[in-house]
C-alpha positions as a Python dict, from the first residue, in 0.01 Angstrom:
ca = {
    (1, 'M'): (0, 0, 0),
    (2, 'M'): (10, 340, 194),
    (3, 'R'): (-74, 90, 507),
    (4, 'S'): (203, -115, 414),
    (5, 'L'): (471, 149, 312),
    (6, 'T'): (390, 350, 727),
    (7, 'Y'): (402, -9, 902),
    (8, 'G'): (760, -40, 750),
    (9, 'L'): (859, 315, 823),
    (10, 'R'): (760, 311, 1167),
    (11, 'A'): (954, -41, 1200),
    (12, 'W'): (1230, 132, 1102),
    (13, 'R'): (1201, 419, 1308),
    (14, 'S'): (1129, 197, 1572),
    (15, 'K'): (1509, -11, 1548),
    (16, 'T'): (1676, 306, 1470),
    (17, 'L'): (1610, 445, 1742),
    (18, 'A'): (1630, 102, 1984),
    (19, 'V'): (2020, 119, 1830),
    (20, 'T'): (2099, 479, 1920),
    (21, 'L'): (1983, 453, 2249),
    (22, 'M'): (2180, 118, 2278),
    (23, 'L'): (2535, 295, 2150),
    (24, 'C'): (2463, 600, 2352),
    (25, 'A'): (2475, 338, 2645),
    (26, 'I'): (2775, 228, 2538),
    (27, 'V'): (2966, 565, 2536),
    (28, 'A'): (2765, 654, 2916),
    (29, 'L'): (2898, 360, 3033),
    (30, 'P'): (3267, 411, 3218),
    (31, 'A'): (3586, 330, 3105),
    (32, 'R'): (3716, 2, 3238),
    (33, 'A'): (4036, 58, 3389),
    (34, 'E'): (4320, -189, 3295),
    (35, 'T'): (4542, -371, 3530),
    (36, 'V'): (4854, -147, 3653),
    (37, 'H'): (5138, -346, 3687),
    (38, 'L'): (5416, -345, 3964),
    (39, 'L'): (5715, -486, 4097),
    (40, 'A'): (5865, -488, 4413),
    (41, 'L'): (6241, -496, 4440),
    (42, 'G'): (6358, -550, 4721),
    (43, 'D'): (6532, -795, 4998),
    (44, 'S'): (6374, -960, 5321),
    (45, 'L'): (6142, -649, 5376),
    (46, 'T'): (5890, -693, 5095),
    (47, 'Q'): (6006, -1089, 5066),
    (48, 'G'): (5787, -1045, 5407),
    (49, 'Y'): (6117, -1211, 5610),
    (50, 'G'): (5944, -1431, 5900),
    (51, 'L'): (5548, -1323, 5870),
    (52, 'I'): (5318, -1596, 5715),
    (53, 'E'): (5227, -1480, 5374),
    (54, 'D'): (4951, -1245, 5371),
    (55, 'E'): (5142, -1039, 5659),
    (56, 'G'): (5420, -902, 5464),
    (57, 'F'): (5476, -623, 5296),
    (58, 'V'): (5373, -724, 4908),
    (59, 'P'): (5001, -857, 5028),
    (60, 'Q'): (4921, -649, 5279),
    (61, 'M'): (4969, -333, 4998),
    (62, 'R'): (4770, -529, 4780),
    (63, 'A'): (4496, -541, 5007),
    (64, 'W'): (4563, -128, 5092),
    (65, 'L'): (4537, -76, 4726),
    (66, 'A'): (4275, -255, 4688),
    (67, 'E'): (4021, -111, 4915),
    (68, 'R'): (4095, 210, 4785),
    (69, 'G'): (3942, 95, 4453),
    (70, 'H'): (4277, 41, 4284),
    (71, 'D'): (4320, -266, 4037),
    (72, 'V'): (4657, -327, 4064),
    (73, 'R'): (4905, -690, 4037),
    (74, 'L'): (5174, -605, 4303),
    (75, 'V'): (5453, -888, 4223),
    (76, 'N'): (5681, -946, 4522),
    (77, 'G'): (6025, -942, 4384),
    (78, 'G'): (6196, -963, 4747),
    (79, 'V'): (6479, -1171, 4795),
    (80, 'S'): (6619, -1221, 5145),
    (81, 'G'): (6949, -1131, 5206),
    (82, 'D'): (6985, -895, 4909),
    (83, 'T'): (7218, -643, 4851),
    (84, 'T'): (7216, -387, 4610),
    (85, 'A'): (7414, -555, 4407),
    (86, 'G'): (7186, -854, 4387),
    (87, 'G'): (6904, -651, 4243),
    (88, 'L'): (7114, -500, 4010),
    (89, 'S'): (7234, -885, 3876),
    (90, 'R'): (6794, -976, 3835),
    (91, 'V'): (6616, -642, 3743),
    (92, 'E'): (6688, -671, 3377),
    (93, 'W'): (6484, -1072, 3420),
    (94, 'S'): (6268, -922, 3694),
    (95, 'L'): (6099, -678, 3443),
    (96, 'T'): (5873, -901, 3255),
    (97, 'P'): (5702, -720, 2967),
    (98, 'E'): (5359, -615, 3140),
    (99, 'I'): (5502, -426, 3436),
    (100, 'E'): (5529, -95, 3415),
    (101, 'G'): (5611, 56, 3716),
    (102, 'M'): (5859, -81, 4040),
    (103, 'I'): (5897, -15, 4414),
    (104, 'V'): (6280, -68, 4444),
    (105, 'A'): (6364, -111, 4837),
    (106, 'L'): (6728, -186, 4875),
    (107, 'G'): (7044, -139, 5030),
    (108, 'G'): (6985, -278, 5456),
    (109, 'N'): (7172, -544, 5341),
    (110, 'D'): (7420, -325, 5250),
    (111, 'L'): (7435, -90, 5583),
    (112, 'L'): (7457, -441, 5747),
    (113, 'R'): (7794, -540, 5561),
    (114, 'G'): (7886, -224, 5581),
    (115, 'L'): (7944, -167, 5210),
    (116, 'P'): (8110, 170, 5056),
    (117, 'P'): (7813, 406, 5018),
    (118, 'E'): (7939, 448, 4644),
    (119, 'T'): (7907, 88, 4560),
    (120, 'S'): (7575, 139, 4670),
    (121, 'R'): (7531, 398, 4513),
    (122, 'A'): (7646, 245, 4148),
    (123, 'N'): (7411, -48, 4224),
    (124, 'L'): (7095, 177, 4232),
    (125, 'E'): (7205, 388, 3961),
    (126, 'G'): (7237, 66, 3769),
    (127, 'I'): (6909, -51, 3854),
    (128, 'L'): (6737, 282, 3764),
    (129, 'E'): (6914, 344, 3418),
    (130, 'V'): (6786, -54, 3369),
    (131, 'A'): (6442, 134, 3425),
    (132, 'E'): (6478, 443, 3236),
    (133, 'A'): (6571, 217, 2976),
    (134, 'Q'): (6272, -9, 2941),
    (135, 'E'): (6011, 318, 3011),
    (136, 'I'): (5932, 226, 3370),
    (137, 'E'): (5810, 419, 3578),
    (138, 'V'): (5989, 439, 4005),
    (139, 'L'): (5928, 458, 4379),
    (140, 'L'): (6253, 469, 4544),
    (141, 'V'): (6244, 352, 4882),
    (142, 'G'): (6551, 491, 5124),
    (143, 'M'): (6725, 347, 5377),
    (144, 'T'): (6912, 544, 5663),
    (145, 'A'): (7234, 479, 5775),
    (146, 'P'): (7332, 395, 6155),
    (147, 'G'): (7558, 606, 6329),
    (148, 'N'): (7810, 363, 6401),
    (149, 'Y'): (7946, 353, 6080),
    (150, 'G'): (8082, 727, 6180),
    (151, 'P'): (7916, 1044, 6045),
    (152, 'D'): (8068, 1039, 5684),
    (153, 'Y'): (8006, 717, 5578),
    (154, 'K'): (7634, 815, 5716),
    (155, 'A'): (7637, 1145, 5542),
    (156, 'G'): (7763, 949, 5188),
    (157, 'F'): (7473, 683, 5263),
    (158, 'D'): (7174, 908, 5325),
    (159, 'A'): (7241, 1103, 5025),
    (160, 'I'): (7256, 809, 4756),
    (161, 'Y'): (6830, 789, 4781),
    (162, 'P'): (6731, 1168, 4766),
    (163, 'E'): (6983, 1244, 4513),
    (164, 'L'): (6935, 928, 4259),
    (165, 'A'): (6602, 1044, 4286),
    (166, 'E'): (6600, 1370, 4187),
    (167, 'E'): (6881, 1334, 3882),
    (168, 'Y'): (6643, 1065, 3732),
    (169, 'D'): (6302, 1185, 3833),
    (170, 'T'): (6153, 909, 4033),
    (171, 'L'): (5926, 927, 4303),
    (172, 'Y'): (6079, 839, 4635),
    (173, 'F'): (5990, 793, 4975),
    (174, 'P'): (6305, 831, 5240),
    (175, 'N'): (6296, 570, 5492),
    (176, 'F'): (6136, 211, 5442),
    (177, 'F'): (6066, 210, 5868),
    (178, 'R'): (5973, 536, 5842),
    (179, 'G'): (5585, 445, 5913),
    (180, 'I'): (5729, 291, 6271),
    (181, 'L'): (5976, 514, 6334),
    (182, 'P'): (6085, 838, 6580),
    (183, 'E'): (6232, 1085, 6356),
    (184, 'G'): (6590, 1005, 6327),
    (185, 'G'): (6547, 640, 6488),
    (186, 'T'): (6652, 320, 6433),
    (187, 'P'): (6474, -30, 6393),
    (188, 'Q'): (6545, -54, 6742),
    (189, 'N'): (6356, 187, 6849),
    (190, 'A'): (6033, 27, 6741),
    (191, 'A'): (5920, -80, 6982),
    (192, 'G'): (5610, -330, 6977),
    (193, 'M'): (5671, -361, 6595),
    (194, 'M'): (5925, -553, 6499),
    (195, 'Q'): (5981, -923, 6500),
    (196, 'G'): (6248, -1078, 6765),
    (197, 'D'): (6587, -1037, 6581),
    (198, 'G'): (6540, -620, 6566),
    (199, 'I'): (6563, -587, 6191),
    (200, 'H'): (6241, -685, 6047),
    (201, 'P'): (5873, -553, 6086),
    (202, 'N'): (5591, -761, 6288),
    (203, 'A'): (5288, -802, 6082),
    (204, 'D'): (5144, -505, 6308),
    (205, 'G'): (5444, -308, 6175),
    (206, 'V'): (5414, -394, 5814),
    (207, 'A'): (5093, -264, 5849),
    (208, 'L'): (5187, 86, 5945),
    (209, 'I'): (5468, 102, 5648),
    (210, 'V'): (5196, 20, 5427),
    (211, 'E'): (5013, 294, 5534),
    (212, 'A'): (5308, 578, 5567),
    (213, 'M'): (5437, 452, 5199),
    (214, 'G'): (5088, 361, 5025),
    (215, 'P'): (5028, 707, 4930),
    (216, 'S'): (5325, 742, 4745),
    (217, 'V'): (5280, 412, 4572),
    (218, 'E'): (4960, 587, 4455),
    (219, 'E'): (5120, 825, 4327),
    (220, 'L'): (5324, 597, 4145),
    (221, 'I'): (5019, 448, 3995),
    (222, 'S'): (4852, 796, 3912),
    (223, 'R'): (5244, 869, 3727),
    (224, 'I'): (5209, 572, 3467),
    (225, 'Q'): (4798, 576, 3431),
    (226, 'S'): (4843, 965, 3251),
    (227, 'G'): (5168, 857, 3080),
    (228, 'D'): (5375, 1117, 3261),
}
């Protein structure tokens, strides 16, 4: 009888120890990071105009982030020829329920058409208001006006992005072309990094743009994950 009780006690202790060790192992396992869902709302620069699929801005940014260990789904919301007005008209339905953050890169086509800076500002502000209402973190990517529209136009347009970023507490990247342009330059100054039209970057140019903007996208991811 005593021998049977002793055996049973040992078996119970062994099972208890095994369960305890298993629970400790589970607790010690690193937490699996959840996928971060981002939308890149933009125009042909975002869409990847003139490039094969893997060479565009979105796939190259996805690859850059993956190489640095980020589990990110980046949706290509670029539409060729889109203005800030076009972005505003589609932002609400583009922000599907799983989207947590948005890269806003619009304004280039407003410049090509010479649209009034106040119009572009109002449209971008509308986009940021939608993002704010849906609690979406934003990285606002700036554009710089060329000098041929005059100093007043340039000053008015260039001020849009930093001022709105400050007002809406978004992250801010000063210029989409920052990675390939000299200070104060235009796309025409980026020799060897542009396609034949002088407006859109080639694959090598996109790689440099991604390299420059990538840390800001990482900051966007960090904001989302920290809940700030």
